[in-house]
Amino acid sequence: MTGTTRTSADLDPRRRRTLYRSWHRGTREMDLIMGRFADAEIGTLTEEELSDFELLIEVPDRDLFRWITDEAETPSNYDTPVYRRMKAFHQHGAPLDL
């Protein structure tokens, strides 16, 4: 995957900017984690959820990756419903059929 699979044509400027920033974080791993979630959910996030997601975009890649992989505890100010939703989006309860 080389990037977003979602068009931003139907999004307002704030959501377009957030979608772009989700796919251009700095490390490929975090691009995929944030970008895939944004592709799937950016159009349904409330304004409050969008604000929470924008705060997550500002977290350094290494810190956010450690929280998502449970290598470090997520600080309470980032442990929001949208963070938990993004984390759950990438968890699999069974092996993937590839």
PDB file of N, CA, C and O in Angstrom, residues 40-66:
ATOM      1  N   ALA A  40     -10.766   5.023   6.876  1.00  0.00           N
ATOM      2  CA  ALA A  40     -12.027   4.353   7.218  1.00  0.00           C
ATOM      3  C   ALA A  40     -12.973   5.234   8.018  1.00  0.00           C
ATOM      4  O   ALA A  40     -14.193   5.112   7.889  1.00  0.00           O
ATOM      5  N   GLU A  41     -12.445   6.125   8.848  1.00  0.00           N
ATOM      6  CA  GLU A  41     -13.291   6.793   9.844  1.00  0.00           C
ATOM      7  C   GLU A  41     -13.385   8.312   9.747  1.00  0.00           C
ATOM      8  O   GLU A  41     -14.226   8.904  10.415  1.00  0.00           O
ATOM      9  N   ILE A  42     -12.562   8.961   8.962  1.00  0.00           N
ATOM     10  CA  ILE A  42     -12.502  10.430   8.978  1.00  0.00           C
ATOM     11  C   ILE A  42     -13.855  11.084   8.703  1.00  0.00           C
ATOM     12  O   ILE A  42     -14.183  12.113   9.280  1.00  0.00           O
ATOM     13  N   GLY A  43     -14.644  10.481   7.866  1.00  0.00           N
ATOM     14  CA  GLY A  43     -15.946  11.055   7.529  1.00  0.00           C
ATOM     15  C   GLY A  43     -16.994  10.913   8.608  1.00  0.00           C
ATOM     16  O   GLY A  43     -17.997  11.631   8.604  1.00  0.00           O
ATOM     17  N   THR A  44     -16.771  10.011   9.570  1.00  0.00           N
ATOM     18  CA  THR A  44     -17.772   9.775  10.616  1.00  0.00           C
ATOM     19  C   THR A  44     -17.375  10.337  11.970  1.00  0.00           C
ATOM     20  O   THR A  44     -18.195  10.325  12.884  1.00  0.00           O
ATOM     21  N   LEU A  45     -16.155  10.841  12.103  1.00  0.00           N
ATOM     22  CA  LEU A  45     -15.727  11.398  13.391  1.00  0.00           C
ATOM     23  C   LEU A  45     -16.506  12.670  13.706  1.00  0.00           C
ATOM     24  O   LEU A  45     -16.692  13.520  12.826  1.00  0.00           O
ATOM     25  N   THR A  46     -16.938  12.797  14.947  1.00  0.00           N
ATOM     26  CA  THR A  46     -17.568  14.051  15.384  1.00  0.00           C
ATOM     27  C   THR A  46     -16.477  15.120  15.473  1.00  0.00           C
ATOM     28  O   THR A  46     -15.282  14.808  15.402  1.00  0.00           O
ATOM     29  N   GLU A  47     -16.873  16.353  15.660  1.00  0.00           N
ATOM     30  CA  GLU A  47     -15.892  17.441  15.802  1.00  0.00           C
ATOM     31  C   GLU A  47     -14.986  17.197  17.008  1.00  0.00           C
ATOM     32  O   GLU A  47     -13.778  17.435  16.942  1.00  0.00           O
ATOM     33  N   GLU A  48     -15.549  16.718  18.107  1.00  0.00           N
ATOM     34  CA  GLU A  48     -14.758  16.422  19.309  1.00  0.00           C
ATOM     35  C   GLU A  48     -13.786  15.274  19.048  1.00  0.00           C
ATOM     36  O   GLU A  48     -12.614  15.334  19.427  1.00  0.00           O
ATOM     37  N   GLU A  49     -14.267  14.238  18.384  1.00  0.00           N
ATOM     38  CA  GLU A  49     -13.394  13.106  18.053  1.00  0.00           C
ATOM     39  C   GLU A  49     -12.286  13.539  17.089  1.00  0.00           C
ATOM     40  O   GLU A  49     -11.135  13.107  17.225  1.00  0.00           O
ATOM     41  N   LEU A  50     -12.629  14.396  16.153  1.00  0.00           N
ATOM     42  CA  LEU A  50     -11.631  14.904  15.221  1.00  0.00           C
ATOM     43  C   LEU A  50     -10.554  15.691  15.967  1.00  0.00           C
ATOM     44  O   LEU A  50      -9.363  15.550  15.686  1.00  0.00           O
ATOM     45  N   SER A  51     -10.952  16.478  16.939  1.00  0.00           N
ATOM     46  CA  SER A  51      -9.980  17.208  17.762  1.00  0.00           C
ATOM     47  C   SER A  51      -9.067  16.245  18.510  1.00  0.00           C
ATOM     48  O   SER A  51      -7.847  16.452  18.579  1.00  0.00           O
ATOM     49  N   ASP A  52      -9.639  15.193  19.075  1.00  0.00           N
ATOM     50  CA  ASP A  52      -8.836  14.188  19.774  1.00  0.00           C
ATOM     51  C   ASP A  52      -7.875  13.491  18.813  1.00  0.00           C
ATOM     52  O   ASP A  52      -6.714  13.237  19.155  1.00  0.00           O
ATOM     53  N   PHE A  53      -8.332  13.187  17.615  1.00  0.00           N
ATOM     54  CA  PHE A  53      -7.481  12.538  16.620  1.00  0.00           C
ATOM     55  C   PHE A  53      -6.347  13.473  16.206  1.00  0.00           C
ATOM     56  O   PHE A  53      -5.198  13.046  16.044  1.00  0.00           O
ATOM     57  N   GLU A  54      -6.648  14.751  16.051  1.00  0.00           N
ATOM     58  CA  GLU A  54      -5.609  15.728  15.698  1.00  0.00           C
ATOM     59  C   GLU A  54      -4.543  15.813  16.789  1.00  0.00           C
ATOM     60  O   GLU A  54      -3.357  15.981  16.485  1.00  0.00           O
ATOM     61  N   LEU A  55      -4.948  15.678  18.051  1.00  0.00           N
ATOM     62  CA  LEU A  55      -3.966  15.656  19.140  1.00  0.00           C
ATOM     63  C   LEU A  55      -3.062  14.434  19.029  1.00  0.00           C
ATOM     64  O   LEU A  55      -1.853  14.519  19.289  1.00  0.00           O
ATOM     65  N   LEU A  56      -3.620  13.301  18.649  1.00  0.00           N
ATOM     66  CA  LEU A  56      -2.816  12.092  18.474  1.00  0.00           C
ATOM     67  C   LEU A  56      -1.803  12.261  17.340  1.00  0.00           C
ATOM     68  O   LEU A  56      -0.690  11.732  17.423  1.00  0.00           O
ATOM     69  N   ILE A  57      -2.168  12.994  16.317  1.00  0.00           N
ATOM     70  CA  ILE A  57      -1.253  13.229  15.203  1.00  0.00           C
ATOM     71  C   ILE A  57      -0.009  13.982  15.673  1.00  0.00           C
ATOM     72  O   ILE A  57       1.072  13.792  15.122  1.00  0.00           O
ATOM     73  N   GLU A  58      -0.147  14.783  16.700  1.00  0.00           N
ATOM     74  CA  GLU A  58       0.980  15.571  17.212  1.00  0.00           C
ATOM     75  C   GLU A  58       1.943  14.764  18.082  1.00  0.00           C
ATOM     76  O   GLU A  58       3.049  15.201  18.352  1.00  0.00           O
ATOM     77  N   VAL A  59       1.531  13.578  18.530  1.00  0.00           N
ATOM     78  CA  VAL A  59       2.379  12.741  19.381  1.00  0.00           C
ATOM     79  C   VAL A  59       3.520  12.174  18.543  1.00  0.00           C
ATOM     80  O   VAL A  59       3.287  11.706  17.423  1.00  0.00           O
ATOM     81  N   PRO A  60       4.757  12.211  19.057  1.00  0.00           N
ATOM     82  CA  PRO A  60       5.869  11.610  18.308  1.00  0.00           C
ATOM     83  C   PRO A  60       5.587  10.140  17.983  1.00  0.00           C
ATOM     84  O   PRO A  60       5.015   9.405  18.799  1.00  0.00           O
ATOM     85  N   ASP A  61       6.010   9.729  16.797  1.00  0.00           N
ATOM     86  CA  ASP A  61       5.757   8.368  16.312  1.00  0.00           C
ATOM     87  C   ASP A  61       6.174   7.305  17.317  1.00  0.00           C
ATOM     88  O   ASP A  61       5.432   6.368  17.574  1.00  0.00           O
ATOM     89  N   ARG A  62       7.377   7.430  17.862  1.00  0.00           N
ATOM     90  CA  ARG A  62       7.881   6.380  18.760  1.00  0.00           C
ATOM     91  C   ARG A  62       7.005   6.223  19.990  1.00  0.00           C
ATOM     92  O   ARG A  62       6.771   5.112  20.454  1.00  0.00           O
ATOM     93  N   ASP A  63       6.496   7.337  20.522  1.00  0.00           N
ATOM     94  CA  ASP A  63       5.632   7.267  21.706  1.00  0.00           C
ATOM     95  C   ASP A  63       4.292   6.629  21.364  1.00  0.00           C
ATOM     96  O   ASP A  63       3.826   5.712  22.050  1.00  0.00           O
ATOM     97  N   LEU A  64       3.663   7.102  20.310  1.00  0.00           N
ATOM     98  CA  LEU A  64       2.348   6.577  19.918  1.00  0.00           C
ATOM     99  C   LEU A  64       2.434   5.096  19.558  1.00  0.00           C
ATOM    100  O   LEU A  64       1.567   4.306  19.949  1.00  0.00           O
ATOM    101  N   PHE A  65       3.487   4.706  18.867  1.00  0.00           N
ATOM    102  CA  PHE A  65       3.659   3.303  18.505  1.00  0.00           C
ATOM    103  C   PHE A  65       3.799   2.438  19.763  1.00  0.00           C
ATOM    104  O   PHE A  65       3.205   1.364  19.855  1.00  0.00           O
ATOM    105  N   ARG A  66       4.528   2.917  20.751  1.00  0.00           N
ATOM    106  CA  ARG A  66       4.689   2.162  21.996  1.00  0.00           C
ATOM    107  C   ARG A  66       3.368   2.026  22.739  1.00  0.00           C
ATOM    108  O   ARG A  66       3.100   0.996  23.343  1.00  0.00           O
TER     109      ARG A  66
END
